[in-house]
PDB file of C-alpha atoms in Angstrom:
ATOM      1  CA  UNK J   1       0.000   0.000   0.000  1.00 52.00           C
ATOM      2  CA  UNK J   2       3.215   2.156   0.322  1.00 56.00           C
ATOM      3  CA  UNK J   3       2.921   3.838  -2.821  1.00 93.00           C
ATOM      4  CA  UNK J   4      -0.929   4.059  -3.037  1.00 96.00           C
ATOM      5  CA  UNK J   5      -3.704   6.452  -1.040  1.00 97.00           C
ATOM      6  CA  UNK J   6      -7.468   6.500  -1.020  1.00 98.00           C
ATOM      7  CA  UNK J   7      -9.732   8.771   0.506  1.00 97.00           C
ATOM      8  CA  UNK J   8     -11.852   9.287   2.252  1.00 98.00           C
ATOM      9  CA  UNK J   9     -11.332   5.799   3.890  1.00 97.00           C
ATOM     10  CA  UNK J  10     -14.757   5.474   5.262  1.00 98.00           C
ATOM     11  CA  UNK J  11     -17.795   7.762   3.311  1.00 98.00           C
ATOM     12  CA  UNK J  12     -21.228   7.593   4.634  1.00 98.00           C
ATOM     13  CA  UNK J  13     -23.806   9.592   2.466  1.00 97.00           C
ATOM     14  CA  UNK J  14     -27.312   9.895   1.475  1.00 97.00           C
ATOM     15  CA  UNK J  15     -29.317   8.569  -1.816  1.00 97.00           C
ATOM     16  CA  UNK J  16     -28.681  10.979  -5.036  1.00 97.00           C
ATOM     17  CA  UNK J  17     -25.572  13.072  -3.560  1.00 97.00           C
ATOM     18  CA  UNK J  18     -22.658  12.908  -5.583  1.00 96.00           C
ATOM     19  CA  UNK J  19     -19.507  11.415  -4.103  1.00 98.00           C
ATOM     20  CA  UNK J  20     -15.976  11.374  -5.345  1.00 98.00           C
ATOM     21  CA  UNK J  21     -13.019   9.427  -4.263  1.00 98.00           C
ATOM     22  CA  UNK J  22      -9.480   9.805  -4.617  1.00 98.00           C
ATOM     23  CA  UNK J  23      -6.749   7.275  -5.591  1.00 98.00           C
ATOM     24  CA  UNK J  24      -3.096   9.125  -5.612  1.00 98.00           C
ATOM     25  CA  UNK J  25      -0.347   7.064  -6.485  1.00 97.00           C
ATOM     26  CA  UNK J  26       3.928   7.901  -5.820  1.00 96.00           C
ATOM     27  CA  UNK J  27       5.037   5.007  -8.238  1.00 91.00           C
ATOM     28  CA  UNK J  28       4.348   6.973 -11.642  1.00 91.00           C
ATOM     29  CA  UNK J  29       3.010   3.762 -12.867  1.00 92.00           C
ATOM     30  CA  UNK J  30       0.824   4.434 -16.144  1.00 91.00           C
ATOM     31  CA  UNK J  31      -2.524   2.427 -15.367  1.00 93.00           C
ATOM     32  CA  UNK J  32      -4.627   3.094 -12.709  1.00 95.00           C
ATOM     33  CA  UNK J  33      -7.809   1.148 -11.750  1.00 96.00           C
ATOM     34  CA  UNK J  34     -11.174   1.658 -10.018  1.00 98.00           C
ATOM     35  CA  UNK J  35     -12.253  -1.909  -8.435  1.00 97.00           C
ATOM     36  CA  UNK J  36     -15.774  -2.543  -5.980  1.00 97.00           C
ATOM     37  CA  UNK J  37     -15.708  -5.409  -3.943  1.00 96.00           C
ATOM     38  CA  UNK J  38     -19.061  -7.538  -3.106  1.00 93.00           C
ATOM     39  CA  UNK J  39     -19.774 -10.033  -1.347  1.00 86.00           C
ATOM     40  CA  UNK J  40     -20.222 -13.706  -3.685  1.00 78.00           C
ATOM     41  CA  UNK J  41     -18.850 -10.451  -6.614  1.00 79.00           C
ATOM     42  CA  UNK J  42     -15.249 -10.508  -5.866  1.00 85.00           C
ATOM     43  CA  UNK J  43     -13.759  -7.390  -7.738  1.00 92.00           C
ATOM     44  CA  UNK J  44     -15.331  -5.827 -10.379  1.00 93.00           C
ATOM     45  CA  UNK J  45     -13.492  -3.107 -12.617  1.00 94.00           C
ATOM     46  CA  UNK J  46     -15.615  -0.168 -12.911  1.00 96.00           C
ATOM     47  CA  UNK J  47     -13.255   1.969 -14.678  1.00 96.00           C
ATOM     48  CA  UNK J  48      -9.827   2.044 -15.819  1.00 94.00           C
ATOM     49  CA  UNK J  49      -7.019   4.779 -17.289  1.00 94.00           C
ATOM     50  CA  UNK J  50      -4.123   3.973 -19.384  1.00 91.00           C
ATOM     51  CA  UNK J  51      -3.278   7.408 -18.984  1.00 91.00           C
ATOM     52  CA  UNK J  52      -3.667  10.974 -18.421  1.00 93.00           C
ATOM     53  CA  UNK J  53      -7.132  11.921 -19.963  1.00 91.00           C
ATOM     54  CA  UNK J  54      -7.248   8.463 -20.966  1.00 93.00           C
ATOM     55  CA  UNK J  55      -9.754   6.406 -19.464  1.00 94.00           C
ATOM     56  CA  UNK J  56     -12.084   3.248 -20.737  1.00 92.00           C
ATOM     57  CA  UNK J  57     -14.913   1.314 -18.942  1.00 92.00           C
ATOM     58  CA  UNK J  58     -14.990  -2.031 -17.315  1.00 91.00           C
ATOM     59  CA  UNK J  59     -17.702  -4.304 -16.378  1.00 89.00           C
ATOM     60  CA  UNK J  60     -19.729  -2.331 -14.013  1.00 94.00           C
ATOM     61  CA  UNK J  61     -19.315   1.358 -14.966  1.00 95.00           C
ATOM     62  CA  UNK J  62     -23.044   2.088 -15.108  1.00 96.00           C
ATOM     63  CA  UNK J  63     -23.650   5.153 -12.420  1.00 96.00           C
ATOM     64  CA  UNK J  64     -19.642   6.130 -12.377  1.00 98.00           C
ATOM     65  CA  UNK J  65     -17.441   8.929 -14.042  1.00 97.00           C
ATOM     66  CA  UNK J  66     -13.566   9.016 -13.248  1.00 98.00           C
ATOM     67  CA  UNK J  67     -11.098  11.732 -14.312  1.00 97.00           C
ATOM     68  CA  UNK J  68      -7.084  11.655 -14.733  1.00 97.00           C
ATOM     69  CA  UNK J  69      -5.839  15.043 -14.888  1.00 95.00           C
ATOM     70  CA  UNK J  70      -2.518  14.129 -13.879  1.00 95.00           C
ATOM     71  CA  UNK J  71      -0.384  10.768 -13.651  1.00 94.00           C
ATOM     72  CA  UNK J  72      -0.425  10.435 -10.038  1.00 96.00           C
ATOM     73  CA  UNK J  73      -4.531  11.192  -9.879  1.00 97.00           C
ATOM     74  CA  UNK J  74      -7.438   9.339 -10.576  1.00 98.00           C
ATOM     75  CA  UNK J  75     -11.051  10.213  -9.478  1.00 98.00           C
ATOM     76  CA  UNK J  76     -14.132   8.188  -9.471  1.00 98.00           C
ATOM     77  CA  UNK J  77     -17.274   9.958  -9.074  1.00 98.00           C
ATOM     78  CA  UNK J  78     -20.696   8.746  -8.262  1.00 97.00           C
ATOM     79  CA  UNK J  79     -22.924  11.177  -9.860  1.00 94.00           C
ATOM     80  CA  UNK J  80     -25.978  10.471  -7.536  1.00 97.00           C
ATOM     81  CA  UNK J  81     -25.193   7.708  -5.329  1.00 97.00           C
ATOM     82  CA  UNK J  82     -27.841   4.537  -4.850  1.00 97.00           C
ATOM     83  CA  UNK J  83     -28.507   1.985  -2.368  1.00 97.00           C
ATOM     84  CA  UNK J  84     -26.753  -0.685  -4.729  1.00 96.00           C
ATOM     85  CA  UNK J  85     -23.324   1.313  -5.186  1.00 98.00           C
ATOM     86  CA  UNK J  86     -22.259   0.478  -0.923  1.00 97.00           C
ATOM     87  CA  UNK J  87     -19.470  -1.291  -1.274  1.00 97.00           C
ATOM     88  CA  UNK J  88     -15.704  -1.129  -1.093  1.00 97.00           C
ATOM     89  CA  UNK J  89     -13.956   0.637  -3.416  1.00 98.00           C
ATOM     90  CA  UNK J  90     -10.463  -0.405  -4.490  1.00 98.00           C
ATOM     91  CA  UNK J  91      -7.847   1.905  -6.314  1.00 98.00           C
ATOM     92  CA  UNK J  92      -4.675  -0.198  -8.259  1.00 96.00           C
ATOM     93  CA  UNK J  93      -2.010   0.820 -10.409  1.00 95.00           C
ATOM     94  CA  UNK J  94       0.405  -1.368 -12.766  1.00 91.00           C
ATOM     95  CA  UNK J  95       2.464  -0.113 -15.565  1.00 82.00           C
ATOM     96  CA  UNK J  96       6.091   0.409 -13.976  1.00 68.00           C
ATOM     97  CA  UNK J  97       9.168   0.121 -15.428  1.00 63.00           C
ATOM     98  CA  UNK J  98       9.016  -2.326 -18.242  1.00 61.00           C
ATOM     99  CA  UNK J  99       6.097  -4.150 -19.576  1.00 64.00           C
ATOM    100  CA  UNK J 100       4.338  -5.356 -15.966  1.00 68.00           C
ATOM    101  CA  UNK J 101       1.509  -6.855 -15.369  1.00 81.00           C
ATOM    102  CA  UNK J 102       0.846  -6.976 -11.839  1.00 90.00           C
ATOM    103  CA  UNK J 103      -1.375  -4.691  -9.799  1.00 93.00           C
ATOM    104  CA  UNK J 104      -0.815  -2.932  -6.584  1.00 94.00           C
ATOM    105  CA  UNK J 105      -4.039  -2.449  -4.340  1.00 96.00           C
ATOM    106  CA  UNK J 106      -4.607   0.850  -2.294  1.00 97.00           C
ATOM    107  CA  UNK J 107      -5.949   0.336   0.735  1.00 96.00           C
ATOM    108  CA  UNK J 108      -9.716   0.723  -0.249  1.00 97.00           C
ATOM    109  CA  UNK J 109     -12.634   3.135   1.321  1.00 98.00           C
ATOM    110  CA  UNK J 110     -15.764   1.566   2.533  1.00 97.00           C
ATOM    111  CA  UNK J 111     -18.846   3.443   1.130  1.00 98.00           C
ATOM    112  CA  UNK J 112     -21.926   3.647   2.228  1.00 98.00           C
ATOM    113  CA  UNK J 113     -25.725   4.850   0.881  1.00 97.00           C
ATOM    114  CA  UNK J 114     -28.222   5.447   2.955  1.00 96.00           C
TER     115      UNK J 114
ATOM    116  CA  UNK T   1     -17.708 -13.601 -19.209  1.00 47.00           C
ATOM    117  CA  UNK T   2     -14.199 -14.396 -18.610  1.00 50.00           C
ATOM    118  CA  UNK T   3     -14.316 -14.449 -14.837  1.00 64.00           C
ATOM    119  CA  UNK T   4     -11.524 -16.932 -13.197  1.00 72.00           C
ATOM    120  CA  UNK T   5     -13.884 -19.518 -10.633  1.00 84.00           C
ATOM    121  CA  UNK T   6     -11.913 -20.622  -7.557  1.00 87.00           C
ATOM    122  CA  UNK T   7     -12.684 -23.701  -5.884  1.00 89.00           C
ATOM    123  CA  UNK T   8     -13.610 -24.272  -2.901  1.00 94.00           C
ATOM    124  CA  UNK T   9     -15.159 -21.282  -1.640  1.00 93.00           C
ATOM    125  CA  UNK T  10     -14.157 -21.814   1.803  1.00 95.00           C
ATOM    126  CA  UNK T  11     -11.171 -23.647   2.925  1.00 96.00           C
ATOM    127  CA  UNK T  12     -10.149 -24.607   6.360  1.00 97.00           C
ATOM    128  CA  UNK T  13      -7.015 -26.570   7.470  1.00 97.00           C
ATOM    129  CA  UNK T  14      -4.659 -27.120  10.340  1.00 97.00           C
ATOM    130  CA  UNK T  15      -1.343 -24.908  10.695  1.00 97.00           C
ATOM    131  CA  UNK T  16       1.315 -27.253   8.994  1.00 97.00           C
ATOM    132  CA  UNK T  17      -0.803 -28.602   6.164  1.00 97.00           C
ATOM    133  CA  UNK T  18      -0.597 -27.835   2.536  1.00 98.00           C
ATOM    134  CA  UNK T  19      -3.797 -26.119   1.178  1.00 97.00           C
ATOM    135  CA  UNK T  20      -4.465 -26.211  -2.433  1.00 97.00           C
ATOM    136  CA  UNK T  21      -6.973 -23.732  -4.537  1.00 97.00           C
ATOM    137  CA  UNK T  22      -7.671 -24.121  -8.048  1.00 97.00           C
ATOM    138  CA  UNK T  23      -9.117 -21.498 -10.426  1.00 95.00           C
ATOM    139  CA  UNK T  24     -11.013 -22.038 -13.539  1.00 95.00           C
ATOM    140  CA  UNK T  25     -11.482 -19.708 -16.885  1.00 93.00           C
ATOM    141  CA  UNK T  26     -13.055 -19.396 -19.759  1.00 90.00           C
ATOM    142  CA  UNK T  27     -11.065 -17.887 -22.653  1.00 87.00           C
ATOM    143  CA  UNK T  28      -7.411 -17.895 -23.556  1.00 87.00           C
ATOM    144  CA  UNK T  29      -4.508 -15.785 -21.559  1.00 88.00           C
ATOM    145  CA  UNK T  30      -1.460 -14.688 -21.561  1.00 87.00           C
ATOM    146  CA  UNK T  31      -1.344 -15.160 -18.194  1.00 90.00           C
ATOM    147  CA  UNK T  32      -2.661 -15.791 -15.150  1.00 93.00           C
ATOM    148  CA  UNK T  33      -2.138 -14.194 -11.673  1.00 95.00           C
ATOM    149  CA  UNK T  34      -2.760 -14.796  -7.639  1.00 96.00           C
ATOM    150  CA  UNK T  35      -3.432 -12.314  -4.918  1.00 97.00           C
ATOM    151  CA  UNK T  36      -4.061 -12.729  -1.315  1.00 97.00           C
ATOM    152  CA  UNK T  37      -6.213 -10.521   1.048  1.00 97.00           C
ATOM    153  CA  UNK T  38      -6.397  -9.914   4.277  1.00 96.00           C
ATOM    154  CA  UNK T  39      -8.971  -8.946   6.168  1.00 92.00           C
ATOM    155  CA  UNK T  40      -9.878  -5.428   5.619  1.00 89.00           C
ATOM    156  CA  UNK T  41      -6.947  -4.679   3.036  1.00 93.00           C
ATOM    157  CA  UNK T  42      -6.379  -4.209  -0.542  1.00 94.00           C
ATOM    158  CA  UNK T  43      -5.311  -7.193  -2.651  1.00 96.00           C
ATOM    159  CA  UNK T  44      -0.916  -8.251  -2.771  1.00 96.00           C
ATOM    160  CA  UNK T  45       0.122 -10.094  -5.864  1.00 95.00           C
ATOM    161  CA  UNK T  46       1.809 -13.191  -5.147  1.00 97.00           C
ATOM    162  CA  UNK T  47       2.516 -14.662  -8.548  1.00 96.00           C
ATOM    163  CA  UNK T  48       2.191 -14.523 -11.736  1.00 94.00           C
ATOM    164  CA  UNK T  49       2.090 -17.215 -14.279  1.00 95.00           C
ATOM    165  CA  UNK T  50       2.869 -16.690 -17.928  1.00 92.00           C
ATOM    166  CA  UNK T  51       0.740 -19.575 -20.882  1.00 92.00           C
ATOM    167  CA  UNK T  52       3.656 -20.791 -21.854  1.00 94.00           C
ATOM    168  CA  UNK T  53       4.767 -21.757 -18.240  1.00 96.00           C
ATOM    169  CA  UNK T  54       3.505 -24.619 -16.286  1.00 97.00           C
ATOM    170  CA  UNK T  55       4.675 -24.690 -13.506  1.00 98.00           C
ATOM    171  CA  UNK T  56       6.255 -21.977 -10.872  1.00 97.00           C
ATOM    172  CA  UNK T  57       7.564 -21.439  -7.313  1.00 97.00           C
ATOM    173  CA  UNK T  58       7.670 -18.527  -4.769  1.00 96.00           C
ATOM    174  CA  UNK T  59       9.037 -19.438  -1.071  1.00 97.00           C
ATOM    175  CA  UNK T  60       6.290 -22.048   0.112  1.00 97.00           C
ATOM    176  CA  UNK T  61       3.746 -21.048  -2.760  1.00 98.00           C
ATOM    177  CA  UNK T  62       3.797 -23.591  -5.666  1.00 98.00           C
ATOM    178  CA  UNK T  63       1.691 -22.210  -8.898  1.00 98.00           C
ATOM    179  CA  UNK T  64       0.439 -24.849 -11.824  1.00 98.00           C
ATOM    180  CA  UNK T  65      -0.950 -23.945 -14.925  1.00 97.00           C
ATOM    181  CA  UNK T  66      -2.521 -25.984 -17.276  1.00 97.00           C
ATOM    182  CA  UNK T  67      -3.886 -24.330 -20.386  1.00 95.00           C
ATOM    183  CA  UNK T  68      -5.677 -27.409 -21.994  1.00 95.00           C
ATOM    184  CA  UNK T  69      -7.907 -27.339 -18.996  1.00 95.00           C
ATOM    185  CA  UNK T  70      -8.099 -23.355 -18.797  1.00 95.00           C
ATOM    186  CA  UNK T  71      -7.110 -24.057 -15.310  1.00 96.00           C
ATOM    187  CA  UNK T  72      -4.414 -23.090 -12.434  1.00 97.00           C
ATOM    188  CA  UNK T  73      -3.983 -24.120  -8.932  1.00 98.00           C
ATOM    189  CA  UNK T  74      -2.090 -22.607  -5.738  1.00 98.00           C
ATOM    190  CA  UNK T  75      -0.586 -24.673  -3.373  1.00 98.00           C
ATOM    191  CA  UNK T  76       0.754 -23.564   0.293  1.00 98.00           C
ATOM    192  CA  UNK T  77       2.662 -25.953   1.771  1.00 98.00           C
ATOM    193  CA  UNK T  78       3.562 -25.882   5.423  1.00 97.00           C
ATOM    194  CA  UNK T  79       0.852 -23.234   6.008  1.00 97.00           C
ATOM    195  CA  UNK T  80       0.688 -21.227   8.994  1.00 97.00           C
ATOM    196  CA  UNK T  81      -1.734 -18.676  10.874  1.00 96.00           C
ATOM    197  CA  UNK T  82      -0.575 -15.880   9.046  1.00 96.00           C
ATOM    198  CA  UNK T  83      -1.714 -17.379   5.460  1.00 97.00           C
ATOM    199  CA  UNK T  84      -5.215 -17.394   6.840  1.00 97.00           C
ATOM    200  CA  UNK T  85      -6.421 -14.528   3.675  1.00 97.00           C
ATOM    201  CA  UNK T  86      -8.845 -14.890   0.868  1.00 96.00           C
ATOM    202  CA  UNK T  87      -7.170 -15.459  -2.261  1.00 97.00           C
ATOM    203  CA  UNK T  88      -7.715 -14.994  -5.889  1.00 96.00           C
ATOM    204  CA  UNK T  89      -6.904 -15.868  -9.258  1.00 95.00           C
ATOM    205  CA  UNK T  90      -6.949 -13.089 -12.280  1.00 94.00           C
ATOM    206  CA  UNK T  91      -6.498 -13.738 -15.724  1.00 92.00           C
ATOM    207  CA  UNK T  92      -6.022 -10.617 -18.536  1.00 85.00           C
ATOM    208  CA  UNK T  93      -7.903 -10.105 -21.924  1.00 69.00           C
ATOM    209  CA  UNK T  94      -4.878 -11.499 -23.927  1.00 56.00           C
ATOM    210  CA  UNK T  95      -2.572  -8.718 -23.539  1.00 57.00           C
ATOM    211  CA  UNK T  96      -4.427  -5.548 -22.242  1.00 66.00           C
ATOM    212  CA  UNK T  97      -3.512  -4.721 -18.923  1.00 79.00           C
ATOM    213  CA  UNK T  98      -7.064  -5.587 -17.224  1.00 86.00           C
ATOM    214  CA  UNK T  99      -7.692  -8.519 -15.167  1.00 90.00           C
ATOM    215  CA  UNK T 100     -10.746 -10.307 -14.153  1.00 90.00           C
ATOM    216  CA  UNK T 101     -10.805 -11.351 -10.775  1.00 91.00           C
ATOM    217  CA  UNK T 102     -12.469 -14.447  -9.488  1.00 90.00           C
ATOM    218  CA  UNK T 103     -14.589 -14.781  -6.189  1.00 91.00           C
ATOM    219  CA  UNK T 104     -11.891 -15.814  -4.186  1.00 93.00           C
ATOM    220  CA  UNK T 105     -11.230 -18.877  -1.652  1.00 95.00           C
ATOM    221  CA  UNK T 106     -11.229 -17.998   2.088  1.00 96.00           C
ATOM    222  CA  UNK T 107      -8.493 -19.786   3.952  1.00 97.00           C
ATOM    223  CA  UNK T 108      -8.649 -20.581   7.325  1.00 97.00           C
ATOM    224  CA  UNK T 109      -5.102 -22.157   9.245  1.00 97.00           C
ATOM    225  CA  UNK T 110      -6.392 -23.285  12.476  1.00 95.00           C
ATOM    226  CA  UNK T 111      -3.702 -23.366  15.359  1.00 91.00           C
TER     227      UNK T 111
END
């Protein structure tokens, strides 16, 4: 987790507000990852950037924005948060020197809609 | 989908014992990776596993891979308390960095 943050760590909000979290990373790795985590789910990507300004979707990006303005930044909003989006988020990076393949988890922030 | 399956679900053994997971998937790789989690924490790679390699070793962690089968296992031998984690297989879509997780096993090392 050395090189990866996330906040808040812990979020609890109300139905429709927006939320954003933040995933900074120190490794200047070129990917960076948005993951939730579900019980009988295990991750799912919701979003990923390969790099700055460049981001695609994954498998559950219904309900979520992100935005990479800069390398070590990478944002995932939830326009107007729902019941079904509690969960824990997970931030990653991969990318480093070389052609790598392994991903490096932040810590993760535990959202919750009321 | 291309999700990896683990099997079992659930897994619990006593400290000393070698615990095996296997992971199942649906398309073709170029490779295949585990990650452990601990309770409350974000996901560490263990290993990574390329197609054309079938078998590889980290410490006490023992990685197979057989691509007939679309299949991989993990084996921890001489577990101990502190292996007690989920874990998971990921595979990528052939060459983009993405990976699909599976649900994970839960390991349990009794004492």
């Amino acid at each position: 987790d050395a090189g990866i943050t996330q906040s808040p760590r812990h979020k609890v909000t109300e139905t429709g507000t927006p939320v954003t979290l933040r995933c900074h990373q120190t490794e200047n790795h070129r990917y960076m990852y948005w993951y939730r985590q579900d019980p009988g789910h295990g991750l799912r990507l919701i979003h990923y950037s390969y790099g700055v300004k460049d981001t695609d979707k994954g498998e559950v990006s219904d309900g979520y924005s992100v935005s990479r303005s800069k390398t070590e930044d990478f944002l995932l909003t939830l326009e107007s948060a729902t019941s079904s989006q509690t969960s824990v988020y997970f931030c990653a990076i991969s990318g480093g020197a070389g052609v790598t393949y392994e991903q490096y988890f932040g810590p993760g922030t535990r959202l919750t809609v009321t | 989908s291309q999700q990896g399956e683990e099997d079992p679900q659930a897994l619990s053994i006593q400290e000393g014992e070698n615990a095996t997971m296997n992971c199942s998937y649906k398309t073709s790789i170029n490779n295949l990776q585990w990650y452990r989690q601990n309770s409350g924490r974000g996901l560490v790679h263990l290993i990574l596993i390329r197609s054309n390699e079938r078998e590889k070793h980290s410490g006490r962690l023992r990685v197979t891979l057989d691509t007939s089968k679309k299949s991989s296992s993990l084996l921890i031998t001489a577990s101990r308390a502190a292996d007690t984690a989920s874990y998971f297989c990921a595979t990528d879509f052939q060459g983009a960095q993405k990976l699909v997780f599976g649900q994970g096993t839960r390991l349990t090392i009794n004492p």
